[in-house]
Coordinates of C-alpha atoms and ligand atoms in Angstrom, one line a residue:
X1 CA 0.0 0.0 0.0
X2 CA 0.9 3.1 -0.8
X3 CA 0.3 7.1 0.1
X4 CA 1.9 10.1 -0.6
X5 CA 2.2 13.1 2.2
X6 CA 3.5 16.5 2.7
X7 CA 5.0 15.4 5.5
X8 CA 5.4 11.8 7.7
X9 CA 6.4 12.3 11.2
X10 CA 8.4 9.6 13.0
X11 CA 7.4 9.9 16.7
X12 CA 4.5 11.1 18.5
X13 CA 5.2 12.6 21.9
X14 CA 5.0 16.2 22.1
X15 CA 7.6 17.4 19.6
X16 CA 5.8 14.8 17.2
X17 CA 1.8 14.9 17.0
X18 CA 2.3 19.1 18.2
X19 CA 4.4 19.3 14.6
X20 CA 1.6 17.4 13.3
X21 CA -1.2 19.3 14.4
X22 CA 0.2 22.4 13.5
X23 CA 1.3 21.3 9.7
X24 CA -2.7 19.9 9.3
X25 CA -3.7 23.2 10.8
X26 CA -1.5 24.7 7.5
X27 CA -3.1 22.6 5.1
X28 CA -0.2 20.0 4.8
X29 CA -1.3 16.3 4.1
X30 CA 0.4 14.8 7.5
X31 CA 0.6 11.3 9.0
X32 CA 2.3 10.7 12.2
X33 CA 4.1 7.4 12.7
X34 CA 4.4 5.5 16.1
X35 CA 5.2 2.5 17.4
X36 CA 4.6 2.5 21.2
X37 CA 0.8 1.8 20.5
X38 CA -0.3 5.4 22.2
X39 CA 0.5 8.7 21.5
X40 CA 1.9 11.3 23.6
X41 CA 5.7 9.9 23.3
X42 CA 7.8 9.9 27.1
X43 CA 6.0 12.8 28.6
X44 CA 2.7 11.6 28.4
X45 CA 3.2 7.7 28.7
X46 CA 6.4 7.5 30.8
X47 CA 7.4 11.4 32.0
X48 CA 5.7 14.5 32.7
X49 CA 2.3 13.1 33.3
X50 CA 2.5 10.3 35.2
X51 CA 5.6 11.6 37.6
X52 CA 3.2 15.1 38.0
X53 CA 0.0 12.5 38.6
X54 CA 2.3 10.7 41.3
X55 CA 3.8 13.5 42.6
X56 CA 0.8 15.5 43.6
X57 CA -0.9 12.1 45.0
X58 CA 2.1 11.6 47.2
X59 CA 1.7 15.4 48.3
X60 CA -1.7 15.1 49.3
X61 CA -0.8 11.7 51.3
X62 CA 1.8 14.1 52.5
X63 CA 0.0 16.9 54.2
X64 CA -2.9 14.8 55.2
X65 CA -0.4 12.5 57.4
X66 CA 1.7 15.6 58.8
X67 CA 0.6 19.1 58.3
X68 CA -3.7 18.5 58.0
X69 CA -3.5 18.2 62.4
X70 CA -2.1 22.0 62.2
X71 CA -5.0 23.3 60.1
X72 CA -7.1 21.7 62.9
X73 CA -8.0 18.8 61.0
X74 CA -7.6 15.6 62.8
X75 CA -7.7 12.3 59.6
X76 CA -6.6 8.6 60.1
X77 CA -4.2 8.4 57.4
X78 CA -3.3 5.1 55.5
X79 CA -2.1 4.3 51.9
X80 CA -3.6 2.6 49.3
X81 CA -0.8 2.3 46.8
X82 CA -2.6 0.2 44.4
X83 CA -5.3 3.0 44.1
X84 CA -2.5 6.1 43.4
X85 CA -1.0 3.8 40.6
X86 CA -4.7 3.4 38.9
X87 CA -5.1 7.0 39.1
X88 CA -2.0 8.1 37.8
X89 CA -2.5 5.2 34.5
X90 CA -6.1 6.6 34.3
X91 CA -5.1 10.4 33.9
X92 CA -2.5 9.2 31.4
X93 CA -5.1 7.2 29.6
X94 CA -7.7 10.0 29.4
X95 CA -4.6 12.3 28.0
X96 CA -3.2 9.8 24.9
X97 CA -6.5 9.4 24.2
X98 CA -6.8 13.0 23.7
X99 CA -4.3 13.3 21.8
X100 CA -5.8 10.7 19.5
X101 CA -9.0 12.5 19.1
X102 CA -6.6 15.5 18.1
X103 CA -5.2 13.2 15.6
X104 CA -8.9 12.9 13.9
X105 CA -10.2 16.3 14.4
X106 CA -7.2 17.2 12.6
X107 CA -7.5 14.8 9.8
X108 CA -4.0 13.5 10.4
X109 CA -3.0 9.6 9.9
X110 CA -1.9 8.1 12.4
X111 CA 0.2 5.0 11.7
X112 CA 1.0 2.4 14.1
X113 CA 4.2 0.5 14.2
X114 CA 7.8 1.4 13.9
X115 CA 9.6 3.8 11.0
X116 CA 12.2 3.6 9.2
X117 CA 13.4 5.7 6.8
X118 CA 14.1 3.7 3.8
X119 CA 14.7 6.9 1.4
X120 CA 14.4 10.9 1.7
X121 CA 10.9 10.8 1.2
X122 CA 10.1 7.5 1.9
X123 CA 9.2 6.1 5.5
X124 CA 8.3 2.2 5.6
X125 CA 6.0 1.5 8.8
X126 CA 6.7 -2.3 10.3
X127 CA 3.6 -2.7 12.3
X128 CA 3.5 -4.8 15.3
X129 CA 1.9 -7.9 15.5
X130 CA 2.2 -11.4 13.5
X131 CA 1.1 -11.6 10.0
X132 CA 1.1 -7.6 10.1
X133 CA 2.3 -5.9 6.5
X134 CA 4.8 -3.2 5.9
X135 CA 3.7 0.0 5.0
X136 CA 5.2 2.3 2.7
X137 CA 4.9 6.0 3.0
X138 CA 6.0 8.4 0.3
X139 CA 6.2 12.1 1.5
X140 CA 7.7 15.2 0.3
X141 CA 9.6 16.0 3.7
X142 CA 9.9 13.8 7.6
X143 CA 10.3 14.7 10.3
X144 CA 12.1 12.9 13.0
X145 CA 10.7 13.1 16.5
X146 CA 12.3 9.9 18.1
X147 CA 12.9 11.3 21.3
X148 CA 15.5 9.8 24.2
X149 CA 16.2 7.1 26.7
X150 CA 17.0 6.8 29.8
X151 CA 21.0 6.6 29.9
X152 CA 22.4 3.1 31.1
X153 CA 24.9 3.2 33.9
X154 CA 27.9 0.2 33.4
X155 CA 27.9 -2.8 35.7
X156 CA 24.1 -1.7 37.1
X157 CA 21.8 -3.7 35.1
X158 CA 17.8 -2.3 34.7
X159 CA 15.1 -5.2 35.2
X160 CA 13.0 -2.1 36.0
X161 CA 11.7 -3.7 39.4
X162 CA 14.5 -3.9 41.3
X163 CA 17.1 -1.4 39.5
X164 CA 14.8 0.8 37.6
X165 CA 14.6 3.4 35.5
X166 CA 11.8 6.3 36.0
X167 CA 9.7 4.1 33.7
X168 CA 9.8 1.3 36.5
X169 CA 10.2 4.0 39.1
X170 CA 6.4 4.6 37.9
X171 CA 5.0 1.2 38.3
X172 CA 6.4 0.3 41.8
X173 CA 4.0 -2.5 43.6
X174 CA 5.0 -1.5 46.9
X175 CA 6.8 1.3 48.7
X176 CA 10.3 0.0 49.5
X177 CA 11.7 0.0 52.7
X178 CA 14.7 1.8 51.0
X179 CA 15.8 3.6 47.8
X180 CA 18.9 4.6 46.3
X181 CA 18.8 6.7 43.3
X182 CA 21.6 7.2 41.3
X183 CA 21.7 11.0 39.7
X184 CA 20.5 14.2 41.8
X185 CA 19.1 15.7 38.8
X186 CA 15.8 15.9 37.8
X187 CA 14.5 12.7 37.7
X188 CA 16.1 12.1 40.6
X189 CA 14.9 14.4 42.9
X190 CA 11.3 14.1 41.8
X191 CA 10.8 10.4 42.0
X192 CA 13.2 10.1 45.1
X193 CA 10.6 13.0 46.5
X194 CA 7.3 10.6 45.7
X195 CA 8.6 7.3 47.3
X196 CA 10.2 9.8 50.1
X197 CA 6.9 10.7 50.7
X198 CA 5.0 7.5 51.0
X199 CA 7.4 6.2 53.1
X200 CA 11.2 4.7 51.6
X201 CA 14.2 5.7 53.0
X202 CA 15.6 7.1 50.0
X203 CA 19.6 8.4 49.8
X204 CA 20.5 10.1 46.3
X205 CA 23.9 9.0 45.5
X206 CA 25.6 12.2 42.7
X207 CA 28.6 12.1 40.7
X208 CA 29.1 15.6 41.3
X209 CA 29.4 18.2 44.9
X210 CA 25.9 19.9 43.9
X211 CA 22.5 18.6 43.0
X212 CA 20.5 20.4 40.2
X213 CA 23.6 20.8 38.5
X214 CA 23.3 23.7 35.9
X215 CA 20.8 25.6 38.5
X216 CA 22.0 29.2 39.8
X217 CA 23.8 28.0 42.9
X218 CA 22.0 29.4 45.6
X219 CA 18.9 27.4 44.8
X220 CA 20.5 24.3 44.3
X221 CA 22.3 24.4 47.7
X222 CA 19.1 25.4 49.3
X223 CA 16.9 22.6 47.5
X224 CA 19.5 20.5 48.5
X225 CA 19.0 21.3 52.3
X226 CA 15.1 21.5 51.9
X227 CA 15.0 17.9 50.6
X228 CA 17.9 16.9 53.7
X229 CA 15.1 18.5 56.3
X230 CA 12.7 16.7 54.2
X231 CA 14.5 13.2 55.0
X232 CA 16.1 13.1 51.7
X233 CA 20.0 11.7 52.1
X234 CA 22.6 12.8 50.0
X235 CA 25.6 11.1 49.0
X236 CA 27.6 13.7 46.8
X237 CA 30.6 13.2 45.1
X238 CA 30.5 9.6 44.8
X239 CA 30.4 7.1 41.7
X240 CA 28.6 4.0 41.6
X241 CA 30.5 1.5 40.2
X242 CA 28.7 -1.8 40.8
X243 CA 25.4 -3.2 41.6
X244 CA 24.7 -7.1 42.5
X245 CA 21.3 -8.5 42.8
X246 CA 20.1 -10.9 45.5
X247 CA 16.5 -11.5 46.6
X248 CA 16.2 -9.0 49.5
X249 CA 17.7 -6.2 47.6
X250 CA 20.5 -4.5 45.8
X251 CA 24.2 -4.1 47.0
X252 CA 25.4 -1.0 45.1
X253 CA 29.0 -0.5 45.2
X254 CA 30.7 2.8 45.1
X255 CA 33.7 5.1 45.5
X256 CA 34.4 8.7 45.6
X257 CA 34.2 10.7 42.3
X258 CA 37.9 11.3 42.0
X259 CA 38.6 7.4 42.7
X260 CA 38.9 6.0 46.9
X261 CA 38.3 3.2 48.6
X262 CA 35.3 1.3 47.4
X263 CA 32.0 0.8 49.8
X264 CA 28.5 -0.5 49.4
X265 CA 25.1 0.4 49.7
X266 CA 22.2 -1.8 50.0
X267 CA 18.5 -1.0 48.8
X268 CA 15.3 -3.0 48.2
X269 CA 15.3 -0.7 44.8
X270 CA 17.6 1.5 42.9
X271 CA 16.6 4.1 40.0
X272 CA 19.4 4.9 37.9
X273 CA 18.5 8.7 36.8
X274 CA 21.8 9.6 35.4
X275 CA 20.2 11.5 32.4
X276 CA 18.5 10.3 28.9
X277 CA 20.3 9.9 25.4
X278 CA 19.1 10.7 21.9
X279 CA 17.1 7.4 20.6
X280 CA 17.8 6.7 17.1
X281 CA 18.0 2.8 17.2
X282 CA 16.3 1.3 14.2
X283 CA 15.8 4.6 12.2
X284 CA 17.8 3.8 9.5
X285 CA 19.2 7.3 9.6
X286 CA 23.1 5.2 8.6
X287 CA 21.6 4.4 5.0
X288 CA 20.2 7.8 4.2
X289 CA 23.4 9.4 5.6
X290 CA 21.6 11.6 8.0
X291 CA 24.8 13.2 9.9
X292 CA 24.8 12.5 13.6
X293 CA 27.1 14.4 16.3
X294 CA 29.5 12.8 18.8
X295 CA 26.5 11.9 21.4
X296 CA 24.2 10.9 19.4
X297 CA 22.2 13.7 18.5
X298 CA 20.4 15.1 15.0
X299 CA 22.7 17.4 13.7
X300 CA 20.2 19.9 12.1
X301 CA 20.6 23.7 11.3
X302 CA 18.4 27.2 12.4
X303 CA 15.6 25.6 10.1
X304 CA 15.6 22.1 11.9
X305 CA 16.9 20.8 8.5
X306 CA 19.6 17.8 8.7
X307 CA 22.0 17.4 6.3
X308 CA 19.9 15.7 3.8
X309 CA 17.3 18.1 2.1
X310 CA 13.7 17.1 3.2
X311 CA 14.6 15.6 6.5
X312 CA 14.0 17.5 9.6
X313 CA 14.3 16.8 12.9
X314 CA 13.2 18.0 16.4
X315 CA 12.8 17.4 20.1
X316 CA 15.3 15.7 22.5
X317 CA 16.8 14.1 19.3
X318 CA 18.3 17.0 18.7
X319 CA 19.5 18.0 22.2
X320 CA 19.4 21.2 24.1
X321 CA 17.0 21.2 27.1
X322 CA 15.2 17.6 27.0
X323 CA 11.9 19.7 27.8
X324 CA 8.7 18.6 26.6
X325 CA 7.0 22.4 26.0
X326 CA 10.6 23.1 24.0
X327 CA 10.4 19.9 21.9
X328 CA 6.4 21.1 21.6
X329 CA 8.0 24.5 20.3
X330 CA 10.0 23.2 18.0
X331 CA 7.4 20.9 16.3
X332 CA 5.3 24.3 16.1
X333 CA 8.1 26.4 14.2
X334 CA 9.4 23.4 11.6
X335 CA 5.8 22.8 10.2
X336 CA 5.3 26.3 9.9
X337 CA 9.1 26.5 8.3
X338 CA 8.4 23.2 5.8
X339 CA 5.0 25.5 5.0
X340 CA 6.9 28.5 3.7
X341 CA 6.6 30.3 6.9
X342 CA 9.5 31.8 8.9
X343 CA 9.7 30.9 12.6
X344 CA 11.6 31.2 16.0
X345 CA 12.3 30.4 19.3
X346 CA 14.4 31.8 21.5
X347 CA 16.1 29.7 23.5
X348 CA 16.9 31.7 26.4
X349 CA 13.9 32.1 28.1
X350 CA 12.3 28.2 27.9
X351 CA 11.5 27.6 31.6
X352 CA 12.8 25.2 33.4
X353 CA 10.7 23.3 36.3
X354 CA 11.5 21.0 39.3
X355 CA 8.2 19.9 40.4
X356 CA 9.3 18.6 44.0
X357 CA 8.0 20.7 47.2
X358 CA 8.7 23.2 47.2
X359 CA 8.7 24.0 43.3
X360 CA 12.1 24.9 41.7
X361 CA 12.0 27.2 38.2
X362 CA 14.4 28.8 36.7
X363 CA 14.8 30.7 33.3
X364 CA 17.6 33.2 31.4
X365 CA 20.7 33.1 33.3
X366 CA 21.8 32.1 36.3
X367 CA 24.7 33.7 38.6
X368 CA 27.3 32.0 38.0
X369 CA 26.5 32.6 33.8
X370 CA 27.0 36.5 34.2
X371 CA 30.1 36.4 36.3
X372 CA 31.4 34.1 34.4
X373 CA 30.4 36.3 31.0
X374 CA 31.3 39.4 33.1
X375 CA 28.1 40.9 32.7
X376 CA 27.1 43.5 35.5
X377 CA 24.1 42.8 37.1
X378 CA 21.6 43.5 40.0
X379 CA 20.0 40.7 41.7
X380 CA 16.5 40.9 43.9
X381 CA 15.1 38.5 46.7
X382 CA 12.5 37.9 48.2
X383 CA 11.8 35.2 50.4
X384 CA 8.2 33.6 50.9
X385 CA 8.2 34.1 54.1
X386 CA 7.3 37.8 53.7
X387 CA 4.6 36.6 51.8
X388 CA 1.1 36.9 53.2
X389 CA -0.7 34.0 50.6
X390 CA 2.4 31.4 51.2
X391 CA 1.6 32.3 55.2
X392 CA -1.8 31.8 54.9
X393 CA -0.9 28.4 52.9
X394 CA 1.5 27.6 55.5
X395 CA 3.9 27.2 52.4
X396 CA 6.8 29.5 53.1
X397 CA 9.8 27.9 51.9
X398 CA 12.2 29.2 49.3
X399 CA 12.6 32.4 47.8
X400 CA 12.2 34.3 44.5
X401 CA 15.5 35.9 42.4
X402 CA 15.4 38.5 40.0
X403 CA 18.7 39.2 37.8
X404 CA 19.1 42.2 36.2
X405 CA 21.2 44.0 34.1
X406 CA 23.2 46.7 35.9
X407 CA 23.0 49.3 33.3
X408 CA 19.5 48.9 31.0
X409 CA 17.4 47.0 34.0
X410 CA 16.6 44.3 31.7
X411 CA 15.6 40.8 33.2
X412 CA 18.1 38.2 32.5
X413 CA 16.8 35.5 34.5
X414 CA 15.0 34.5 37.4
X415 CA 15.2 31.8 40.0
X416 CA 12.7 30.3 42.5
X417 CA 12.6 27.8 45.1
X418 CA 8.9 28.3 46.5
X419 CA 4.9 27.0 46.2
X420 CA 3.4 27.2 42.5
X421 CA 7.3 28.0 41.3
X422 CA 6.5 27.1 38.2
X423 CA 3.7 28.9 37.4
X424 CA 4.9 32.3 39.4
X425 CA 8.1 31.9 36.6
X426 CA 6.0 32.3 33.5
X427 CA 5.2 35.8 34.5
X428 CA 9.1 36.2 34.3
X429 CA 9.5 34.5 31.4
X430 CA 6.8 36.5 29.4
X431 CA 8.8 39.6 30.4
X432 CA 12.2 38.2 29.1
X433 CA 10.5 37.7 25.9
X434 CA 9.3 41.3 25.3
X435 CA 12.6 42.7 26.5
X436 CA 11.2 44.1 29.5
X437 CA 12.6 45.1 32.7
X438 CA 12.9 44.5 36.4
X439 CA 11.0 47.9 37.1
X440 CA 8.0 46.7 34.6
X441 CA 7.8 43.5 36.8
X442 CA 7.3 46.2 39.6
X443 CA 5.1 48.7 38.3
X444 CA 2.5 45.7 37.5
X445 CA -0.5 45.5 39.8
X446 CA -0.2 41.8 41.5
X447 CA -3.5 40.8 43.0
X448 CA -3.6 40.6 46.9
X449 CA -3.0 38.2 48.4
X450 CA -1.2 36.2 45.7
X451 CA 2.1 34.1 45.8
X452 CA 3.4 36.3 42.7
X453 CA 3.6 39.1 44.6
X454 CA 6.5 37.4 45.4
X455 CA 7.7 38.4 41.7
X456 CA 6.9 41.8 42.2
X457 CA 8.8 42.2 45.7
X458 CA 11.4 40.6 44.3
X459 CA 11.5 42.7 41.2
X460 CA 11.3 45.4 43.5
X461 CA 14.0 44.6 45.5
X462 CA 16.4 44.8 42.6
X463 CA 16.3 48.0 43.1
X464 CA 16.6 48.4 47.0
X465 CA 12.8 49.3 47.3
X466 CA 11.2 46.2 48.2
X467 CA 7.7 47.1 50.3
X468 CA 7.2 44.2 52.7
X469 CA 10.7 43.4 54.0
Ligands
FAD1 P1 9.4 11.6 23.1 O1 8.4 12.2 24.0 O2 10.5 10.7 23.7 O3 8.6 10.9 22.0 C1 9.3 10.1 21.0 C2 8.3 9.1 20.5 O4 8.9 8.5 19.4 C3 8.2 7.9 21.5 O5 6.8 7.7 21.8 C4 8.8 6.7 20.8 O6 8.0 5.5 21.1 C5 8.6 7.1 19.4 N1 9.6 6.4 18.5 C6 10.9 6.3 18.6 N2 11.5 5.7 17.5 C7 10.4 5.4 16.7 C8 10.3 4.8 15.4 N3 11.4 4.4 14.8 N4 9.1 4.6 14.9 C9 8.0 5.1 15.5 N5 8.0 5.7 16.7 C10 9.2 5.9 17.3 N6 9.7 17.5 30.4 C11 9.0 18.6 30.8 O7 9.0 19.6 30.1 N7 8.3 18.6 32.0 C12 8.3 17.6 32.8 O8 7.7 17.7 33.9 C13 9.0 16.4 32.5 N8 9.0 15.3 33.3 C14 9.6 14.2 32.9 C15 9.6 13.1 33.7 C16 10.2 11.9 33.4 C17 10.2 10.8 34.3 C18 10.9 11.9 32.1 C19 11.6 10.6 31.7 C20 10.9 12.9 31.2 C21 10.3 14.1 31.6 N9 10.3 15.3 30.8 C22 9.7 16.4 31.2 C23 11.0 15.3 29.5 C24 10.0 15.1 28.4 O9 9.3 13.9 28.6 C25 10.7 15.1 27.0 O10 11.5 16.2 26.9 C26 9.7 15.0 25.9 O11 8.9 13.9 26.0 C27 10.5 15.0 24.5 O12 9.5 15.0 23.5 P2 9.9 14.3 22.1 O13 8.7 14.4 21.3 O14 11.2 14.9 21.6 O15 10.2 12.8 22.4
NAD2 P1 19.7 15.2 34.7 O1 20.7 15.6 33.7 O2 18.7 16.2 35.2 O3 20.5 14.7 36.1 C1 21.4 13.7 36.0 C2 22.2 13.7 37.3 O4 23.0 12.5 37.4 C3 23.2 14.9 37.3 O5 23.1 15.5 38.5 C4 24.5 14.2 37.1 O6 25.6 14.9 37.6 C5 24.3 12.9 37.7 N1 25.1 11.8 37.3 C6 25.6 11.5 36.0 N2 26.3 10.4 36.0 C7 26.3 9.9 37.2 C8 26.9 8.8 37.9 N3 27.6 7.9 37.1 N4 26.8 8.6 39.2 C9 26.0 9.5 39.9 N5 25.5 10.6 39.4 C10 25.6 10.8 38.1 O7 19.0 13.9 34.2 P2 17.7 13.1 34.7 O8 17.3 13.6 36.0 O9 17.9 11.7 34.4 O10 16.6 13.7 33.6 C11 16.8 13.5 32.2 C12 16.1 14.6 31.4 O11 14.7 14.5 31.6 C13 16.6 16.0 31.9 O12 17.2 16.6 30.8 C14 15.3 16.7 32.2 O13 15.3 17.9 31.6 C15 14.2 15.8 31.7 N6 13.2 15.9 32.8 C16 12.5 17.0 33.1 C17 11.7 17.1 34.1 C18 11.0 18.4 34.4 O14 11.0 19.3 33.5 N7 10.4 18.6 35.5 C19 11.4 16.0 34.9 C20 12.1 14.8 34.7 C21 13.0 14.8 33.6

């Protein structure tokens, strides 16, 4: 069988059935190819959605077993695990099926089965399933949207149940008495915060001396110590260098980062959360002579185009920040660039958000970036303890930083630790992206009482007038 597109998309999480939509929505004959059986790639089947799902379930369970009796609410608190888990499949069921209705309403194809590229222009579809035929599509351009992986670690072996990776950090079918998890990054810190929560032991063992590597210093080091008082443990500096198997648990070994004397760990389950690699397996992108950089990713120029005319590519495949609303982004501007269109992003102010308690967010750059560029700059704080909504909410932790340019006032970035962080930073953000300044943050009316205000103090403060403080 046979069908010609405009354009066949290989991948369908965010970067994919977003580039989709939006080439449909520009009259482009589009089909979307992927082999997982839902759409809705990583973030919605294995990432965003079901980590958020868990982590606001393990919140609740949270509060209601140790901070409900200081609102004056007295609850018998247990845990029904097996309930959380069916919740968190069920809100990722309801979204991929979403997305599937998008396909429709859109009137975009949507294969099923695994692509290859065969050809520029030509993407054969091996379905899964016995006795299932191969499907050729012919298309005038493809884009790849393949996405990542989690990264192995050497000599620690995923079975995803007893060393996992976040997809088996997911699907756990009991709490464990103890976790280690191997990476204080992202992942790390947000999966080691849910099982933390509903009762594991958890330590987070990190190559490097900070967590949240790449953050503006100060809020890593405080996260880091908000997360200790939480119960989190912290291991820093240390490499993991071996993990053995035995029926009560896992014996991790390790040494320091620099090299030491080895010593072991032991854990009931260990998620290895050392970061996620391009995934290209299968793609066929060796015969078409798509070039690929040292570490795997896309090569691909302004115009998402690789080196071979008609192929594009997007997403995590390509690197940069492994973000779901960038790779979303990116889908947006390459249909609108393969449909004659011009388009951009600008890549210094895409958001980033650590969705433990409290929130971490961060766009622009961070401290250590200016002084580092030598750029003169003001910076702002304000803490959330000076803020009346985060009292009222018993939610005071963290703080919010505004960075500044000495001489024009212009925002450079902004960095939170605090409740709703990363919904307070998209005022920020919106600012960086009109060129606007600290003082426009503070000449905005903020609604009373509101956690933003938090923005505006802070904003204030860049300039020594800060009201409540
Ligand atoms: P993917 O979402 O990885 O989608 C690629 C798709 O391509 C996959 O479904 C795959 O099955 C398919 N595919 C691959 N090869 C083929 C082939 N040959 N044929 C057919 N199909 C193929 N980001 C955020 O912004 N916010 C978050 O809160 C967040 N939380 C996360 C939590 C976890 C636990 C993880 C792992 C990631 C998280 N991310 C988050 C990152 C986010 O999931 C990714 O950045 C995003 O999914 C990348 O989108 P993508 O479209 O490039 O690739
Ligand atoms: P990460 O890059 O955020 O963190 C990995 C951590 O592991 C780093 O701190 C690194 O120093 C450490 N590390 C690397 N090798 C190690 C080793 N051998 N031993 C000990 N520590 C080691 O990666 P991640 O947490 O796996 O997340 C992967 C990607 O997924 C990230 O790029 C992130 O953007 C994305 N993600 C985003 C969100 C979100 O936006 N809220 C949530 C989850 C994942």
């Amino acid at each position: 069988m046979s069908d010609t597109y405009d354009v066949v998309i290989v991948g369908g999480g965010p970067g994919g059935y977003v580039a989709a939509i939006r080439a449909a929505q520009l009259g482009l004959k589009t089909a979307v190819v992927e082999k997982r059986g839902r759409l809705g790639g990583t973030c919605l089947n294995v990432g965003c959605i079901p980590s958020k799902a868990l982590l606001q379930s393990s919140h609740h369970y949270e509060m209601a077993e140790h901070e409900f009796a200081s609102h004056g609410i007295k609850a018998q608190v247990s845990l029904d695990l097996k309930t959380m888990i069916g919740r968190k499949d069920k809100v990722v069921e309801d979204l991929t099926g979403g997305i599937e209705f998008l396909m429709k309403k859109n009137k975009i194809d949507y294969v099923i089965g695994e692509g290859v590229i065969t050809a520029a222009g030509e993407v054969t579809v091996k379905p899964s399933g016995k006795g299932a035929k191969k499907k050729v599509l012919k298309t005038k351009n493809i884009i790849i949207a393949t996405g990542s992986e989690s990264t192995p670690l050497k000599g620690v072996d995923v079975d995803e149940k007893q060393i996992v990776t976040s997809t088996g950090a997911l699907e756990l079918g009991k709490v464990p008495k103890s976790m280690v998890v191997i990476g204080a990054g992202v992942i790390g810190l947000e999966l080691g915060s849910v099982w933390r929560r509903l009762g594991a032991e958890v330590t987070v063992v990190e190559f490097l001396n900070v967590a949240l590597p790449g953050m503006d210093g100060e809020v890593s080091k405080q996260m880091k110590r908000l997360l200790e008082k939480q119960g989190i443990k912290f291991k820093m500096k240390t490499k993991v260098t071996g993990a053995k198997k035995a029926k009560a648990g896992v014996t991790l070994t390790m040494e320091a980062s620099e090299g030491g004397k080895a010593e072991k760990l032991k854990a009931d389950v260990v998620l290895v959360a050392i970061g996620r690699r391009p995934y290209i397996d299968g793609l066929g992108l060796d015969k078409v002579g798509v070039e690929i950089l040292d570490r795997g990713f896309v090569k691909v120029d302004d115009d998402f185009q690789t080196n071979v005319e008609g192929i594009y590519a997007i997403g995590d495949v390509i690197g940069g920040a492994m973000l779901a609303h960038k790779a979303e982004d990116e889908g947006v501007v390459c249909a609108e660039i393969m449909a004659g269109q011009t388009g951009h992003i600008d890549y210094g102010s895409i958001p980033g958000i650590v969705y433990t308690h409290p929130e971490v967010a961060s766009v622009g750059k961070t401290e250590e970036q200016l002084k580092e560029a030598g750029v003169k700059y003001k910076s702002g704080k304000f803490p959330f303890s000076a803020n009346s909504r985060a009292r009222c909410n018993a939610d005071a932790d963290g703080f919010v930083k505004i960075l500044a340019d000495t001489e024009t006032d212009r925002v450079l970035g902004c960095h939170i630790i605090g409740p709703q962080g990363g919904d307070l930073i998209q005022e920020v953000v919106n600012v960086m992206e009109f060129g606007g300044s600290a003082e426009d943050i503070a000449r905005i009316c903020h609604g009373h009482p509101g956690l933003p205000e938090a923005v505006k103090e802070a904003a204030l403060s860049v300039d020594g007038r800060a009201i409540h403080i």
